[in-house]
Tab-separated table of C-alpha atoms and ligand atoms in Angstrom:
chain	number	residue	atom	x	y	z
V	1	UNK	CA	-107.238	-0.649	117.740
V	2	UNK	CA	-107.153	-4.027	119.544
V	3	UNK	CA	-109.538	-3.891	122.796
V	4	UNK	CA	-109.642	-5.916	125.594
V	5	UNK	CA	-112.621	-5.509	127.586
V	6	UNK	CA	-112.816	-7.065	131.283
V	7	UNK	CA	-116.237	-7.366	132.198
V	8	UNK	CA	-118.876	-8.602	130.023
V	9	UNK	CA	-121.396	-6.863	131.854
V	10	UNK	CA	-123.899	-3.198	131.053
V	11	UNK	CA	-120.829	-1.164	130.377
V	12	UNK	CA	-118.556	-3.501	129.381
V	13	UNK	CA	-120.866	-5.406	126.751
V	14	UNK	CA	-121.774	-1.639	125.320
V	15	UNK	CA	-119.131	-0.523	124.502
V	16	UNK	CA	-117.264	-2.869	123.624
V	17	UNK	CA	-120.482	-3.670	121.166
V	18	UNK	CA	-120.099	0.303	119.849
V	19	UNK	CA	-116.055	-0.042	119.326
V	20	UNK	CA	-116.282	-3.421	117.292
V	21	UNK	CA	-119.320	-1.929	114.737
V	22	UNK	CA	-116.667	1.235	114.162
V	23	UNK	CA	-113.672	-0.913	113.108
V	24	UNK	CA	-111.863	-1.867	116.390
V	25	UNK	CA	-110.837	-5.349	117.001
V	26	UNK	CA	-112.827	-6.237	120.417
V	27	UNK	CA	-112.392	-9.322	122.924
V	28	UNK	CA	-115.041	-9.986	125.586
V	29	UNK	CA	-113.417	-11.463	128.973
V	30	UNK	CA	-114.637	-11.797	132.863
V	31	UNK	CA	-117.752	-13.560	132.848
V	32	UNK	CA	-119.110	-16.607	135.093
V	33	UNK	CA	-121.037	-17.785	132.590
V	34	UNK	CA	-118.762	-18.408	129.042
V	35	UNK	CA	-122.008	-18.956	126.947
V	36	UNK	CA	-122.796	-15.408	127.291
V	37	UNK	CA	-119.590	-14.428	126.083
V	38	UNK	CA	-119.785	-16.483	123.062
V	39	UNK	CA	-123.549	-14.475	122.515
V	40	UNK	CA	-122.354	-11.595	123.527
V	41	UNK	CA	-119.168	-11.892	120.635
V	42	UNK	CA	-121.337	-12.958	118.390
V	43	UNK	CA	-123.930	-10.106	118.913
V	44	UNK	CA	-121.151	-7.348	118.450
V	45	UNK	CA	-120.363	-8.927	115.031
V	46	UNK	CA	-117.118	-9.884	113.142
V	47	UNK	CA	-114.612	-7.368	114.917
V	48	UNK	CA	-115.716	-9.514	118.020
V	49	UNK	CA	-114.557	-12.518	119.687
V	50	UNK	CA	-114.492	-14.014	123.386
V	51	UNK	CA	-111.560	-14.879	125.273
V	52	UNK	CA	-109.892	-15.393	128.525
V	53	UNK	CA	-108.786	-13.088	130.775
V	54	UNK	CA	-105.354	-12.765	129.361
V	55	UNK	CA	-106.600	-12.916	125.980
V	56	UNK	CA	-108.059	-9.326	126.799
V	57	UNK	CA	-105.553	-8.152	129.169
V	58	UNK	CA	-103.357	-9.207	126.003
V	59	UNK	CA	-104.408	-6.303	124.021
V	60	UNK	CA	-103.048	-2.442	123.708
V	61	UNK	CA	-106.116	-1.246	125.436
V	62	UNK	CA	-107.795	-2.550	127.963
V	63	UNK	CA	-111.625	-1.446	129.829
V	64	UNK	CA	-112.011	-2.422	132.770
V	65	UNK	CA	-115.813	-2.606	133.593
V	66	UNK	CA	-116.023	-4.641	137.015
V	67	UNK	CA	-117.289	-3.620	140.225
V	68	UNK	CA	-114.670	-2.619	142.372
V	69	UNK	CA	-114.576	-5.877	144.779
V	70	UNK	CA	-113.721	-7.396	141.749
V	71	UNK	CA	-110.407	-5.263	140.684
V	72	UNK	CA	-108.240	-6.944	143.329
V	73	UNK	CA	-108.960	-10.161	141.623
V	74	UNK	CA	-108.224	-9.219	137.928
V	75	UNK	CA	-105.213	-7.495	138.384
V	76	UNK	CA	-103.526	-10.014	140.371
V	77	UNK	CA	-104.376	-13.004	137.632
V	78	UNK	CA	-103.093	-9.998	134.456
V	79	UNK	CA	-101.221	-7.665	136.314
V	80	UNK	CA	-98.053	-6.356	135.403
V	81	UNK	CA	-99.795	-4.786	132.292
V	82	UNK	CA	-96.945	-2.963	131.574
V	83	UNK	CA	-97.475	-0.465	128.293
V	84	UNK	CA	-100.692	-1.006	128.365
V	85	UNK	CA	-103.697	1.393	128.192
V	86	UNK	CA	-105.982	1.004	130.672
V	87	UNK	CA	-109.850	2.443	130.603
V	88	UNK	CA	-111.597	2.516	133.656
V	89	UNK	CA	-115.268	3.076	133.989
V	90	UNK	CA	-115.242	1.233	138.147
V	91	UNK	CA	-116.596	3.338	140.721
V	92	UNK	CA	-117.172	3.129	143.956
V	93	UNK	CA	-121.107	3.650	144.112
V	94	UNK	CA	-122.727	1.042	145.716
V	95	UNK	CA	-125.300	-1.048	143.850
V	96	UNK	CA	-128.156	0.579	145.407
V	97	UNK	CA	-126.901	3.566	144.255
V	98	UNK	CA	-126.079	4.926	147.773
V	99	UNK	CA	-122.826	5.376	149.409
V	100	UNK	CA	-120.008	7.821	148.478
V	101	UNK	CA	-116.903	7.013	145.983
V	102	UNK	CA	-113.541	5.673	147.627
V	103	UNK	CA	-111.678	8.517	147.758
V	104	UNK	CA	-114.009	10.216	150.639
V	105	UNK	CA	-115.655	7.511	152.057
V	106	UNK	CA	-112.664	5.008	153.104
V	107	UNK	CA	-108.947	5.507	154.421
V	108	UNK	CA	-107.402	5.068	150.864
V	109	UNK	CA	-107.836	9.210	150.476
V	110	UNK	CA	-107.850	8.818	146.676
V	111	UNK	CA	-109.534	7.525	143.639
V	112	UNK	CA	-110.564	4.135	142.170
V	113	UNK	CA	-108.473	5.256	139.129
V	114	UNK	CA	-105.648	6.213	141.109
V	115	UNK	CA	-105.721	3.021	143.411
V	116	UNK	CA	-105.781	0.869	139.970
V	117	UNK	CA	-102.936	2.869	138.597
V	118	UNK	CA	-100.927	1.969	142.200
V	119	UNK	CA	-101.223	-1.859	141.166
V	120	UNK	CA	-100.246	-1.943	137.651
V	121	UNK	CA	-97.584	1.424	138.063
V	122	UNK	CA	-96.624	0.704	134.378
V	123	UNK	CA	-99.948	0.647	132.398
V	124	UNK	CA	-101.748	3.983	131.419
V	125	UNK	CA	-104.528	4.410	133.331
V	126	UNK	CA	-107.389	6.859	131.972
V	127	UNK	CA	-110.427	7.928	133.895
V	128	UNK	CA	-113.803	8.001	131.421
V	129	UNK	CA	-117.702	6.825	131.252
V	130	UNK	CA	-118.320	7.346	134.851
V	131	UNK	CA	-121.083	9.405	134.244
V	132	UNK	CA	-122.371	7.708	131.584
V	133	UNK	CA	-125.392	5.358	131.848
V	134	UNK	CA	-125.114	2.329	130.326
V	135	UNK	CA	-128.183	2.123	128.532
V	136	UNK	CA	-127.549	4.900	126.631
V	137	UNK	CA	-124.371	3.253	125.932
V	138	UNK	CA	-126.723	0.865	124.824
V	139	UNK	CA	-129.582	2.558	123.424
V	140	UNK	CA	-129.674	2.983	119.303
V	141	UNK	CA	-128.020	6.427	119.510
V	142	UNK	CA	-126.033	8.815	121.917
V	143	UNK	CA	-128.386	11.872	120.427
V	144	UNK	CA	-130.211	14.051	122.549
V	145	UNK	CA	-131.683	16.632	120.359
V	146	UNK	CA	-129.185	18.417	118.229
V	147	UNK	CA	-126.638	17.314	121.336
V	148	UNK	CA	-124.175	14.503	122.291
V	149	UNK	CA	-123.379	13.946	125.889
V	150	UNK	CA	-119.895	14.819	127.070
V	151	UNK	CA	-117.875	12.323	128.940
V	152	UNK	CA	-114.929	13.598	131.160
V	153	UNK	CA	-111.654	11.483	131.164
V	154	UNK	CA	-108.526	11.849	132.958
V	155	UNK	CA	-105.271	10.421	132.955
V	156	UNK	CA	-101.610	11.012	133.341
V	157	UNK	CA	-100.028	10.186	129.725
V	158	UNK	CA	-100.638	12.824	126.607
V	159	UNK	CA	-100.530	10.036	124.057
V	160	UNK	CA	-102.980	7.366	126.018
V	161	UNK	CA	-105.523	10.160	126.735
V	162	UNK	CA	-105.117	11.064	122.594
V	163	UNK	CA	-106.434	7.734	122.257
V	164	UNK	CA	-108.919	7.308	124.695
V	165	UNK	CA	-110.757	10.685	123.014
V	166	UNK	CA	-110.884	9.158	119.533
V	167	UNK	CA	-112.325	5.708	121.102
V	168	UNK	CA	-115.220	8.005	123.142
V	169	UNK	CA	-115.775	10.148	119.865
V	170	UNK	CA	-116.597	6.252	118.436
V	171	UNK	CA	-118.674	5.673	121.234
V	172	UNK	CA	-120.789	8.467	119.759
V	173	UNK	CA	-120.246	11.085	123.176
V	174	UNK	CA	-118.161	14.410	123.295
V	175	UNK	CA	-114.766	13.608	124.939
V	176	UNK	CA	-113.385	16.290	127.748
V	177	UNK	CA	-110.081	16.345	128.946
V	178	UNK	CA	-110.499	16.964	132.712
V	179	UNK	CA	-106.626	16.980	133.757
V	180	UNK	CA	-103.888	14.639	135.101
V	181	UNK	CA	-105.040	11.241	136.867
V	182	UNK	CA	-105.610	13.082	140.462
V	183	UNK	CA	-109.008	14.609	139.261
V	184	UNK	CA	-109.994	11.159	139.482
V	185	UNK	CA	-110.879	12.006	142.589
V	186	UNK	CA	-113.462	14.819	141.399
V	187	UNK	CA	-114.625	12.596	138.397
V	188	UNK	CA	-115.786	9.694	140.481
V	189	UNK	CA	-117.654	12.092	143.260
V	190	UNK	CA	-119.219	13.928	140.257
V	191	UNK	CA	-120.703	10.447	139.019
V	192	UNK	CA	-121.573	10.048	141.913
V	193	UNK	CA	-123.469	13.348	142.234
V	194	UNK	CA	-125.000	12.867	139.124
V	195	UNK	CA	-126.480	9.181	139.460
V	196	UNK	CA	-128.048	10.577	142.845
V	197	UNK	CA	-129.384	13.455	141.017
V	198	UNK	CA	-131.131	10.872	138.079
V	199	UNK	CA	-132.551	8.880	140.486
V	200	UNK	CA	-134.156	12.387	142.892
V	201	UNK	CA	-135.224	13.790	139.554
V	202	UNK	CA	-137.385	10.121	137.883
V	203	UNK	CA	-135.362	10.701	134.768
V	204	UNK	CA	-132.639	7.970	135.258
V	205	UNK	CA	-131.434	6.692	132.461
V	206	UNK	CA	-132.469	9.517	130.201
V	207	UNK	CA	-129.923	12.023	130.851
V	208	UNK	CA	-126.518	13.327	129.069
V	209	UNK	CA	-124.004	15.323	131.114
V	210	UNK	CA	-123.327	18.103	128.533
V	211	UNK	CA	-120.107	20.717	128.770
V	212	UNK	CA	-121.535	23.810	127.142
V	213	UNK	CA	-118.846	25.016	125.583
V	214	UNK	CA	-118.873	29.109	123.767
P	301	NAP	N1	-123.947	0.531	134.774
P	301	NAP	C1	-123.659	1.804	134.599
P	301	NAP	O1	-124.465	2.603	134.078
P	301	NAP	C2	-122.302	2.319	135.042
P	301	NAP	C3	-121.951	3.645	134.720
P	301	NAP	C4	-120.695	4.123	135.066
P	301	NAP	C5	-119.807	3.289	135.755
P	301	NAP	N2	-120.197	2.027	136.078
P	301	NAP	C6	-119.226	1.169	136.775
P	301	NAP	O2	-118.709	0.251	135.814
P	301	NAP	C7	-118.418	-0.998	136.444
P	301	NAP	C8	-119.198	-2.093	135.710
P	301	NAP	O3	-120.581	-1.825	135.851
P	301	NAP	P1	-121.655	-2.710	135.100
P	301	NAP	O4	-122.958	-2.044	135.310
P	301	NAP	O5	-121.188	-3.027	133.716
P	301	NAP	O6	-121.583	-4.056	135.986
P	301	NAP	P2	-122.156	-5.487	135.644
P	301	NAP	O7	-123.209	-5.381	134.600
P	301	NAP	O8	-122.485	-6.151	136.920
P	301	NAP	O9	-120.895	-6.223	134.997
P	301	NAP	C9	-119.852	-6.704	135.776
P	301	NAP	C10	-119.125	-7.788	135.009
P	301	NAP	O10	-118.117	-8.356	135.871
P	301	NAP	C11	-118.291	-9.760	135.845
P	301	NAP	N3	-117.864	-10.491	137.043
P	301	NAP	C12	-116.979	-11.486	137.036
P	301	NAP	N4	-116.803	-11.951	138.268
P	301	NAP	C13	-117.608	-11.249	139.073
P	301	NAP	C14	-117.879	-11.293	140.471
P	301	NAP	N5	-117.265	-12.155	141.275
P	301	NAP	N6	-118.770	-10.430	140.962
P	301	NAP	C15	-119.390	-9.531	140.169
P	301	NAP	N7	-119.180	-9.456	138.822
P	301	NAP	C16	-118.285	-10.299	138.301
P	301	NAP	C17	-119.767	-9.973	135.642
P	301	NAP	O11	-119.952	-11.285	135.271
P	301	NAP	P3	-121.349	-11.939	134.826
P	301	NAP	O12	-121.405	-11.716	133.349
P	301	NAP	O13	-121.205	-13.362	135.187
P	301	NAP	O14	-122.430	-11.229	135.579
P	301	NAP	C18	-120.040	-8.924	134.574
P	301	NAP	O15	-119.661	-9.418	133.299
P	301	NAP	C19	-118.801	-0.842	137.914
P	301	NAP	O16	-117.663	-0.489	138.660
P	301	NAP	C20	-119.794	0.318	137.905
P	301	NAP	O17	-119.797	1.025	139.125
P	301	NAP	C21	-121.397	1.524	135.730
């Protein structure tokens, strides 16, 4: 697949690193500083390249790996992004790691996801990697024992999700359809949850959110 990913940052530079070494065509966008796309490209190997902006927004997929005060400004310099699929891994956590997601802290009454998917109406937007940590994203393997983590994704469109769950099977984690775009909502609280819960417990970042599954 061709990948766009917005965001050169931990989650963005992971995996778009993991999706170029198994096959996919990857371009690295949204950085202030262009040299460390350029290392960053070259890092992820030949699949790899840096671009602009709309160079990645250009693609069939598209991650979106910002922080959220940053979302207003990408989608107004790629929007309409229509027919595209968009990934998004934003939350609403604040930096610190404190503070509630969007949907039940502010006035907006619903999700990151579901805010995104309001300003580009036409683009598939799918929910995954919130509770992932990014350096096990970046770490040598997504193993835990005999175990891979799950990661929970959500979205309105059948075919987009279909896609999504190969590309976070390549990613080397256990992909879990949670439901239609709305659970958004859920999703981002439970990342939420569970980055307060590795940081209580001292094991932050050496956890995997596992579905057991009989
Ligand atoms: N880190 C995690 O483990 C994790 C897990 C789940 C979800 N998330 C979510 O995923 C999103 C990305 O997280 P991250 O950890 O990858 O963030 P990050 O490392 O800070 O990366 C953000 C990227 O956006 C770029 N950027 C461009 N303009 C910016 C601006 N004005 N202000 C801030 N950044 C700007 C940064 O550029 P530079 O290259 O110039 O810094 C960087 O490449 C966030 O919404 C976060 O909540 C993170």
């Amino acid at each position: 697949m061709n990948i766009g990913i917005i965001g050169a940052g931990n989650m963005g530079a992971g995996l778009g690193k993991l999706w170029a070494k198994a096959g996919h065509q990857v371009i690295f966008s949204y950085s202030r500083d262009e040299e460390k796309l350029h290392q960053l490209a070259t890092s992820a190997g030949a699949n790899a390249k840096a671009g602009t902006l709309q160079d990645a927004a250009a693609q069939d997929i598209i991650l979106l790996a910002v922080w959220l005060p940053a979302v207003d400004e990408v989608i107004e310099n790629v929007a309409p992004l229509d027919g595209k699929i968009v990934i998004t891994c934003v939350s609403g956590l604040q930096p610190d790691f404190t503070g509630q997601t969007v949907g039940l802290a502010t006035d907006l009454k619903i999700s990151v996801a579901e805010t995104i998917q309001q300003l580009i109406p036409n683009a598939s937007v799918v929910e995954a990697f919130n509770t992932t940590f990014a350096e096990i994203i970046a770490s040598e393997s997504r193993q835990f024992g005999s175990d891979f983590p799950s990661v929970f994704y959500c979205g309105n469109e059948v075919e987009a999700k279909q896609i999504v769950a190969k590309l976070i099977e390549d990613c080397g984690y256990e992909p879990i359809d949670a439901g239609n775009l709305l659970v958004a909502r859920a999703l981002e609280t439970l990342a939420t949850a569970w980055v307060q819960f590795a940081v209580s417990s001292h094991l932050f970042p050496n956890l995997g959110l596992k579905a057991l599954q009989r």
